[in-house]
Amino acid sequence: MLLVMKQNATQDQIDDVIERIEAAGFTARPIPGGHRTAIGILHNKGAVDPARFQGLPGVKELIPVTRPYKLVSRETKPENTVVRMGGVAIGEGRPVLMAGPCAVESLEQCMAIGKSVKESGAEMFRGGAFKPRTSPYSFQGLGEEGLKILAAVREETGLKIVTEVMDNETFDLVEEYSDMVQIGTRNMQNFALLRRAGLAKKPVMLKRGMSATIEEWLMAAEYIMERGNDQIVLCERGIRTFAMHSRNTLDLSAITVVRKESHLPVITDPSHAGGHRCQVGPLARASAAMGVDGMMIEVHNDPAAALSDGGQSLYPHQFSKLAQQIFDIHDLVRTQGEI
């Protein structure tokens, strides 16, 4: 149930309503909006009687929320959520580019790539310090040493850092060094990790599971938001299909569905979707045409020597050209307007 306060409701009235909701045995979750405050009523085991709260001072109306995902639903919050990290805003209009190597390999490597992608228009640096790999014999990342390298890149370039967390044991460490914590496709339904992310003070990027439905994806985001963290970015990174010509299949139709269903910003990862350098550009341009809020793109200054996913990493000069194309397509689509 969503309880909508009047536009002129005072803070005392809002606090009183929250106290009454919690006194009734429910959980109250305030949802500030552009023009009014709404309060989500959660953890009710049955229908909530609207008459119980309808007459309280400052209350405008009560609206049933029909979706299984309550807090991430656009029914609960019609306005788009904007995720902010200092001067970087995801969901405010201009697509935010997150670029860098799949894995952090050395300070020299990351610093060179970081300076290059910033010049090309990237606002965030991506790089894995902890790497979940299919094979236990593959490079697993540098761990805390890699996080320190990412921090050095931020200090030198001003780029915000997004990097993946793999488990609860290392969450505090990753959160300390990063500006945004990434939960990867393999962990989308790691519910203990999602709950921990809900307590984080940093924004969370939630990648879609490689075989997840949109409802499962949004329910995973609900786990995070239910614990209190509403700074969530959804990332469509491709799903497993019968296709053999690409690593995954980028589900661009999911962008429009998620936009309709949820207020959270949504980005794409064309690198992991395609899995081949020649596919990254076309998928990124298609994503720009869909009006996504940002993209994660892998860039490496020496892909042939990369310790992880070199075959899908762009050269810096390729990223530079692609970044301009992304911004141009985005501006064109925004100028033309939606159909």
Coordinates of C-alpha atoms in Angstrom, one line a residue, residues 67-279:
R67 CA 3.3 -5.2 -8.4
P68 CA 5.3 -7.7 -6.3
Y69 CA 8.2 -5.3 -6.3
K70 CA 6.9 -2.4 -4.2
L71 CA 9.6 0.2 -3.6
V72 CA 11.2 0.0 -7.1
S73 CA 7.9 0.2 -8.8
R74 CA 6.8 3.3 -10.7
E75 CA 3.4 2.9 -8.9
T76 CA 5.2 3.8 -5.7
K77 CA 7.4 6.6 -7.1
P78 CA 6.3 8.1 -10.5
E79 CA 9.3 10.4 -10.8
N80 CA 12.6 9.0 -12.1
T81 CA 15.3 8.3 -9.6
V82 CA 18.6 10.1 -10.2
V83 CA 21.7 8.4 -8.7
R84 CA 24.3 10.9 -7.7
M85 CA 28.0 10.6 -6.9
G86 CA 29.4 14.1 -6.4
G87 CA 29.2 15.8 -9.8
V88 CA 28.1 12.6 -11.6
A89 CA 24.4 12.1 -12.0
I90 CA 22.9 8.9 -13.6
G91 CA 19.4 9.3 -14.8
E92 CA 19.3 13.0 -15.3
G93 CA 19.5 13.0 -19.1
R94 CA 23.0 12.8 -20.5
P95 CA 24.3 9.2 -20.6
V96 CA 27.1 8.5 -18.2
L97 CA 29.9 6.4 -19.7
M98 CA 31.8 4.0 -17.4
A99 CA 35.0 2.8 -19.1
G100 CA 38.1 0.8 -18.3
P101 CA 39.6 -2.6 -18.3
C102 CA 37.8 -5.8 -17.3
A103 CA 40.5 -6.4 -14.6
V104 CA 42.9 -4.2 -12.8
E105 CA 46.3 -5.4 -13.8
S106 CA 48.7 -2.6 -12.8
L107 CA 48.9 1.0 -11.8
E108 CA 50.5 2.0 -15.1
Q109 CA 47.8 0.2 -17.1
C110 CA 44.9 1.7 -15.3
M111 CA 46.4 5.2 -15.1
A112 CA 47.0 5.2 -18.9
I113 CA 43.5 3.9 -19.7
G114 CA 41.9 6.2 -17.1
K115 CA 43.4 9.4 -18.6
S116 CA 42.5 8.3 -22.1
V117 CA 38.8 7.5 -21.4
K118 CA 38.3 10.7 -19.4
E119 CA 39.5 12.7 -22.4
S120 CA 37.0 10.9 -24.5
G121 CA 34.0 11.8 -22.2
A122 CA 33.9 9.0 -19.6
E123 CA 32.8 10.1 -16.1
M124 CA 33.5 6.8 -14.3
F125 CA 36.3 4.2 -14.4
R126 CA 35.4 0.6 -14.3
G127 CA 37.8 -2.2 -13.3
G128 CA 37.6 -5.4 -11.4
A129 CA 39.8 -5.9 -8.3
F130 CA 37.9 -9.1 -7.4
K131 CA 37.1 -11.2 -10.5
P132 CA 34.4 -14.0 -10.5
R133 CA 35.7 -16.3 -13.3
T134 CA 34.2 -19.4 -14.7
S135 CA 37.5 -21.3 -14.3
P136 CA 39.3 -21.4 -10.9
Y137 CA 42.6 -21.3 -12.9
S138 CA 41.8 -18.0 -14.5
F139 CA 43.1 -14.6 -13.1
Q140 CA 41.0 -13.8 -10.0
G141 CA 42.1 -10.2 -9.6
L142 CA 44.5 -8.3 -7.4
G143 CA 42.1 -7.9 -4.4
E144 CA 42.9 -5.0 -2.1
E145 CA 46.0 -4.0 -4.1
G146 CA 43.7 -3.6 -7.1
L147 CA 41.3 -1.4 -5.0
K148 CA 44.2 0.8 -4.1
I149 CA 45.1 1.2 -7.8
L150 CA 41.5 2.2 -8.5
A151 CA 41.7 4.8 -5.7
A152 CA 44.9 6.2 -7.3
V153 CA 43.2 6.5 -10.6
R154 CA 40.4 8.5 -9.0
E155 CA 42.9 10.7 -7.2
E156 CA 44.7 11.5 -10.5
T157 CA 41.8 11.7 -13.0
G158 CA 38.8 12.6 -10.9
L159 CA 36.9 9.7 -12.4
K160 CA 34.4 8.0 -10.1
I161 CA 35.1 4.3 -9.4
V162 CA 32.7 1.4 -10.0
T163 CA 34.0 -2.1 -9.1
E164 CA 32.4 -5.5 -8.3
V165 CA 31.9 -7.0 -4.9
M166 CA 31.7 -10.8 -4.7
D167 CA 30.8 -11.6 -1.1
N168 CA 29.8 -10.2 2.2
E169 CA 33.4 -10.8 3.6
T170 CA 34.9 -8.2 1.3
F171 CA 31.9 -5.8 1.0
D172 CA 33.3 -3.3 3.6
L173 CA 36.6 -3.2 1.8
V174 CA 35.1 -2.6 -1.7
E175 CA 32.7 0.0 -0.4
E176 CA 35.5 1.9 1.3
Y177 CA 37.5 2.3 -2.0
S178 CA 34.7 2.6 -4.5
D179 CA 32.1 5.3 -5.4
M180 CA 29.6 2.7 -6.7
V181 CA 29.5 -1.0 -5.7
Q182 CA 28.7 -3.4 -8.6
I183 CA 26.8 -6.7 -8.0
G184 CA 27.5 -9.0 -11.0
T185 CA 25.2 -11.2 -13.0
R186 CA 26.2 -14.4 -11.0
N187 CA 25.3 -12.7 -7.7
M188 CA 22.0 -11.1 -8.8
Q189 CA 20.1 -13.6 -6.6
N190 CA 22.6 -13.8 -3.8
F191 CA 20.1 -12.6 -1.3
A192 CA 22.6 -12.2 1.6
L193 CA 24.7 -10.0 -0.6
L194 CA 21.7 -8.0 -1.7
R195 CA 20.7 -7.4 1.9
R196 CA 24.2 -6.2 2.7
A197 CA 24.1 -3.9 -0.3
G198 CA 20.9 -2.4 1.1
L199 CA 22.8 -1.2 4.1
A200 CA 25.6 0.3 2.0
K201 CA 26.2 4.1 2.0
K202 CA 27.3 4.0 -1.6
P203 CA 25.1 3.5 -4.8
V204 CA 24.8 0.0 -6.1
M205 CA 24.8 -1.2 -9.7
L206 CA 22.8 -4.4 -10.1
K207 CA 23.5 -6.4 -13.2
R208 CA 20.7 -8.6 -14.6
G209 CA 21.3 -12.3 -14.1
M210 CA 22.2 -14.1 -17.3
S211 CA 19.0 -16.1 -17.2
A212 CA 16.8 -13.8 -15.1
T213 CA 13.4 -12.5 -16.1
I214 CA 12.7 -8.8 -15.7
E215 CA 10.5 -9.5 -12.7
E216 CA 13.3 -11.4 -11.0
W217 CA 15.7 -8.6 -11.7
L218 CA 13.4 -6.0 -10.2
M219 CA 12.7 -8.2 -7.2
A220 CA 16.5 -8.4 -6.6
A221 CA 16.6 -4.6 -6.6
E222 CA 13.7 -4.7 -4.1
Y223 CA 15.9 -6.6 -1.7
I224 CA 18.4 -3.8 -1.8
M225 CA 15.8 -1.0 -1.5
E226 CA 13.9 -2.7 1.3
R227 CA 16.9 -2.5 3.5
G228 CA 17.2 1.3 2.9
N229 CA 19.4 1.9 0.0
D230 CA 17.5 3.6 -2.9
Q231 CA 20.5 4.6 -4.9
I232 CA 20.4 1.7 -7.4
V233 CA 21.3 1.5 -11.1
L234 CA 20.1 -1.4 -13.1
C235 CA 22.4 -2.8 -15.8
E236 CA 21.2 -4.9 -18.7
R237 CA 24.3 -7.0 -19.7
G238 CA 22.8 -9.6 -22.0
I239 CA 21.0 -12.9 -21.3
R240 CA 21.8 -16.5 -22.2
T241 CA 20.1 -17.6 -25.4
F242 CA 20.7 -20.3 -28.0
A243 CA 22.9 -17.8 -30.0
M244 CA 26.5 -18.9 -30.6
H245 CA 27.6 -15.8 -32.5
S246 CA 27.8 -13.6 -29.4
R247 CA 28.7 -14.1 -25.7
N248 CA 25.2 -13.1 -24.6
T249 CA 22.1 -11.5 -26.3
L250 CA 21.6 -7.9 -25.4
D251 CA 17.9 -7.5 -24.5
L252 CA 17.2 -4.0 -25.6
S253 CA 13.5 -4.5 -25.3
A254 CA 14.1 -4.8 -21.5
I255 CA 15.0 -1.1 -21.4
T256 CA 11.5 0.0 -22.4
V257 CA 9.9 -2.5 -20.0
V258 CA 12.0 -1.5 -17.1
R259 CA 11.4 2.2 -17.7
K260 CA 7.7 1.6 -17.6
E261 CA 7.8 -0.6 -14.5
S262 CA 10.4 1.1 -12.4
H263 CA 11.7 4.6 -11.6
L264 CA 15.4 3.4 -11.3
P265 CA 17.9 4.4 -14.0
V266 CA 19.0 1.7 -16.4
I267 CA 22.2 1.3 -18.3
T268 CA 23.7 -1.4 -20.6
D269 CA 27.0 -3.3 -20.9
P270 CA 27.5 -3.9 -24.6
S271 CA 31.0 -5.4 -23.9
H272 CA 29.7 -8.4 -22.0
A273 CA 26.7 -8.7 -24.2
G274 CA 28.6 -9.0 -27.4
G275 CA 31.8 -10.6 -26.2
H276 CA 33.6 -9.6 -29.4
R277 CA 35.2 -6.2 -30.1
C278 CA 33.4 -5.9 -33.5
Q279 CA 30.0 -6.1 -31.7

